[in-house]
mmCIF file of C-alpha atoms in Angstrom:
data_model
loop_
_atom_site.group_PDB
_atom_site.id
_atom_site.type_symbol
_atom_site.label_atom_id
_atom_site.label_comp_id
_atom_site.label_asym_id
_atom_site.label_seq_id
_atom_site.Cartn_x
_atom_site.Cartn_y
_atom_site.Cartn_z
ATOM 1 C CA MET A 1 86.945 130.986 90.774
ATOM 2 C CA ILE A 2 90.590 130.411 89.480
ATOM 3 C CA PHE A 3 91.569 129.010 92.824
ATOM 4 C CA LEU A 4 90.074 125.431 92.483
ATOM 5 C CA PRO A 5 91.744 124.526 89.147
ATOM 6 C CA THR A 6 95.168 125.928 90.424
ATOM 7 C CA PHE A 7 94.823 124.094 93.792
ATOM 8 C CA THR A 8 93.810 120.806 91.795
ATOM 9 C CA LEU A 9 96.915 121.217 89.402
ATOM 10 C CA LEU A 10 99.415 121.919 92.139
ATOM 11 C CA LEU A 11 98.057 119.242 94.298
ATOM 12 C CA ALA A 12 98.242 116.665 91.441
ATOM 13 C CA ALA A 13 101.765 117.700 90.602
ATOM 14 C CA ALA A 14 102.744 117.468 94.214
ATOM 15 C CA CYS A 15 101.120 114.025 94.693
ATOM 16 C CA THR A 16 102.657 112.701 91.485
ATOM 17 C CA LEU A 17 106.145 113.863 92.398
ATOM 18 C CA TRP A 18 105.722 112.290 95.895
ATOM 19 C CA LEU A 19 104.457 109.010 94.319
ATOM 20 C CA SER A 20 107.211 108.800 91.754
ATOM 21 C CA ARG A 21 110.113 109.172 94.221
ATOM 22 C CA PRO A 22 112.478 106.292 94.247
ATOM 23 C CA GLY A 23 111.831 103.590 96.676
ATOM 24 C CA ASN A 24 108.123 104.540 96.920
ATOM 25 C CA PRO A 25 106.248 101.247 97.244
ATOM 26 C CA LEU A 26 103.272 102.625 95.312
ATOM 27 C CA ALA A 27 105.219 103.625 92.370
ATOM 28 C CA ALA A 28 106.042 101.315 89.381
ATOM 29 C CA ARG A 29 108.905 101.726 86.996
ATOM 30 C CA ALA A 30 108.205 101.755 83.230
ATOM 31 C CA VAL A 31 110.881 100.351 81.202
ATOM 32 C CA PRO A 32 110.920 101.364 77.427
ATOM 33 C CA ASP A 33 110.006 98.967 74.855
ATOM 34 C CA HIS A 34 109.341 99.348 71.012
ATOM 35 C CA ARG A 35 106.035 101.189 71.649
ATOM 36 C CA SER A 36 107.361 103.598 74.264
ATOM 37 C CA LEU A 37 108.015 107.310 73.722
ATOM 38 C CA HIS A 38 110.667 107.412 76.588
ATOM 39 C CA HIS A 39 114.256 106.307 76.436
ATOM 40 C CA GLY A 40 115.011 105.479 80.106
ATOM 41 C CA VAL A 41 113.330 103.976 83.046
ATOM 42 C CA ILE A 42 110.601 106.295 84.445
ATOM 43 C CA ALA A 43 108.349 106.297 87.358
ATOM 44 C CA SER A 44 104.600 105.588 86.717
ATOM 45 C CA GLY A 45 101.860 105.598 89.297
ATOM 46 C CA GLY A 46 98.582 104.770 87.462
ATOM 47 C CA GLY A 47 97.378 108.345 87.988
ATOM 48 C CA LEU A 48 96.991 107.985 91.744
ATOM 49 C CA GLY A 49 98.343 111.630 92.364
ATOM 50 C CA VAL A 50 95.782 113.053 89.877
ATOM 51 C CA ILE A 51 92.851 110.943 91.526
ATOM 52 C CA VAL A 52 93.821 112.200 94.915
ATOM 53 C CA ALA A 53 93.869 115.775 93.623
ATOM 54 C CA LEU A 54 90.447 115.441 91.907
ATOM 55 C CA LEU A 55 88.856 113.819 95.008
ATOM 56 C CA CYS A 56 90.423 116.525 97.198
ATOM 57 C CA ALA A 57 89.157 119.354 94.852
ATOM 58 C CA ASP A 58 85.666 117.756 94.917
ATOM 59 C CA LEU A 59 85.711 117.767 98.694
ATOM 60 C CA LEU A 60 86.717 121.381 98.797
ATOM 61 C CA LEU A 61 84.303 122.357 96.376
ATOM 62 C CA ARG A 62 81.401 120.656 98.309
ATOM 63 C CA PHE A 63 82.630 122.278 101.577
ATOM 64 C CA VAL A 64 82.600 125.810 99.889
ATOM 65 C CA LEU A 65 79.072 125.110 98.473
ATOM 66 C CA LEU A 66 77.756 123.753 101.742
ATOM 67 C CA ARG A 67 78.682 127.266 103.354
ATOM 68 C CA HIS A 68 76.824 129.154 100.576
ATOM 69 C CA GLU A 69 73.983 127.028 99.333
ATOM 70 C CA PRO A 70 72.239 123.783 99.878
ATOM 71 C CA ALA A 71 74.490 120.945 98.565
ATOM 72 C CA PRO A 72 73.998 117.286 98.278
ATOM 73 C CA GLY A 73 76.523 116.554 101.234
ATOM 74 C CA LEU A 74 80.042 116.565 101.980
ATOM 75 C CA LEU A 75 80.898 113.251 100.769
ATOM 76 C CA PRO A 76 81.476 112.494 96.815
ATOM 77 C CA ASP A 77 78.957 111.088 94.770
ATOM 78 C CA PRO A 78 79.261 107.146 95.377
ATOM 79 C CA SER A 79 78.985 106.357 91.667
ATOM 80 C CA LEU A 80 81.846 108.827 90.810
ATOM 81 C CA LEU A 81 83.974 107.517 93.566
ATOM 82 C CA ALA A 82 83.418 103.947 92.632
ATOM 83 C CA ALA A 83 84.230 104.946 88.937
ATOM 84 C CA LEU A 84 87.354 106.693 89.923
ATOM 85 C CA LEU A 85 88.469 103.751 92.134
ATOM 86 C CA LEU A 86 87.915 101.371 89.106
ATOM 87 C CA LEU A 87 89.879 103.407 86.786
ATOM 88 C CA THR A 88 92.673 104.086 89.280
ATOM 89 C CA GLY A 89 92.834 100.278 90.251
ATOM 90 C CA ILE A 90 93.042 99.070 86.664
ATOM 91 C CA SER A 91 95.602 101.786 85.706
ATOM 92 C CA TRP A 92 97.808 101.158 88.701
ATOM 93 C CA ALA A 93 97.507 97.387 88.062
ATOM 94 C CA ASP A 94 98.448 97.929 84.268
ATOM 95 C CA ASP A 95 101.542 100.014 85.407
ATOM 96 C CA ARG A 96 102.633 97.148 87.575
ATOM 97 C CA ARG A 97 102.050 94.331 85.034
ATOM 98 C CA PRO A 98 100.656 94.888 81.550
ATOM 99 C CA LEU A 99 97.023 93.911 81.254
ATOM 100 C CA GLU A 100 95.016 92.929 78.151
ATOM 101 C CA PRO A 101 93.575 96.098 76.321
ATOM 102 C CA VAL A 102 90.180 94.336 76.326
ATOM 103 C CA LEU A 103 90.209 94.128 80.114
ATOM 104 C CA ARG A 104 91.159 97.649 80.343
ATOM 105 C CA LEU A 105 88.431 99.052 77.957
ATOM 106 C CA THR A 106 85.823 96.872 79.727
ATOM 107 C CA VAL A 107 86.692 98.437 82.998
ATOM 108 C CA HIS A 108 86.693 102.082 81.468
ATOM 109 C CA ALA A 109 83.364 101.386 79.828
ATOM 110 C CA GLY A 110 81.969 99.971 83.105
ATOM 111 C CA ALA A 111 83.130 102.972 84.922
ATOM 112 C CA ALA A 112 81.455 105.540 82.423
ATOM 113 C CA LEU A 113 78.128 103.437 82.507
ATOM 114 C CA LEU A 114 78.255 103.481 86.335
ATOM 115 C CA VAL A 115 78.449 107.232 86.362
ATOM 116 C CA VAL A 116 75.867 107.826 83.672
ATOM 117 C CA GLY A 117 73.454 105.122 85.069
ATOM 118 C CA ALA A 118 73.536 106.374 88.602
ATOM 119 C CA GLY A 119 72.821 110.012 87.199
ATOM 120 C CA TYR A 120 69.949 108.612 85.208
ATOM 121 C CA ALA A 121 68.633 106.825 88.185
ATOM 122 C CA LEU A 122 68.669 110.104 90.154
ATOM 123 C CA GLY A 123 66.906 112.051 87.602
ATOM 124 C CA GLU A 124 69.934 114.291 86.999
ATOM 125 C CA SER A 125 70.267 116.083 83.657
ATOM 126 C CA VAL A 126 72.070 114.412 80.858
ATOM 127 C CA ALA A 127 74.325 117.465 80.481
ATOM 128 C CA MET A 128 75.594 117.200 83.991
ATOM 129 C CA ARG A 129 76.329 113.448 83.663
ATOM 130 C CA ALA A 130 77.991 114.106 80.284
ATOM 131 C CA ALA A 131 80.323 116.566 81.989
ATOM 132 C CA THR A 132 81.032 113.885 84.653
ATOM 133 C CA LEU A 133 81.530 111.286 82.061
ATOM 134 C CA VAL A 134 84.296 113.468 80.383
ATOM 135 C CA LEU A 135 86.116 113.624 83.759
ATOM 136 C CA VAL A 136 85.874 109.845 84.328
ATOM 137 C CA VAL A 137 86.938 108.851 80.877
#
């Protein structure tokens, strides 16, 4: 099933390109400083395009699974959705105005614990939640 990864990559690229357009209110501009690897002002969007693509791919996969075998439902896992929203929010806020690394790390760890904890509560296998954890972090 090569279609899903290709679809996700192309959608992420298209969303990122759209979000990084000049004048887009969701995009922030990264000005280089002493730690930067870039030399000019570049657009940054906190990974919003990637998150949109991941959620669309998840929805598409669930739709395909529902047609062929019993699936948990069409909506994404609430813990995964909450974790992605947390990570997107903190990344987008950090692109707008630099945040303390401890705050970012705390949010990332909280998102990972949310996904793993929800899987544990549902009795899902550790391997399945570990795969999801890799996606989230």
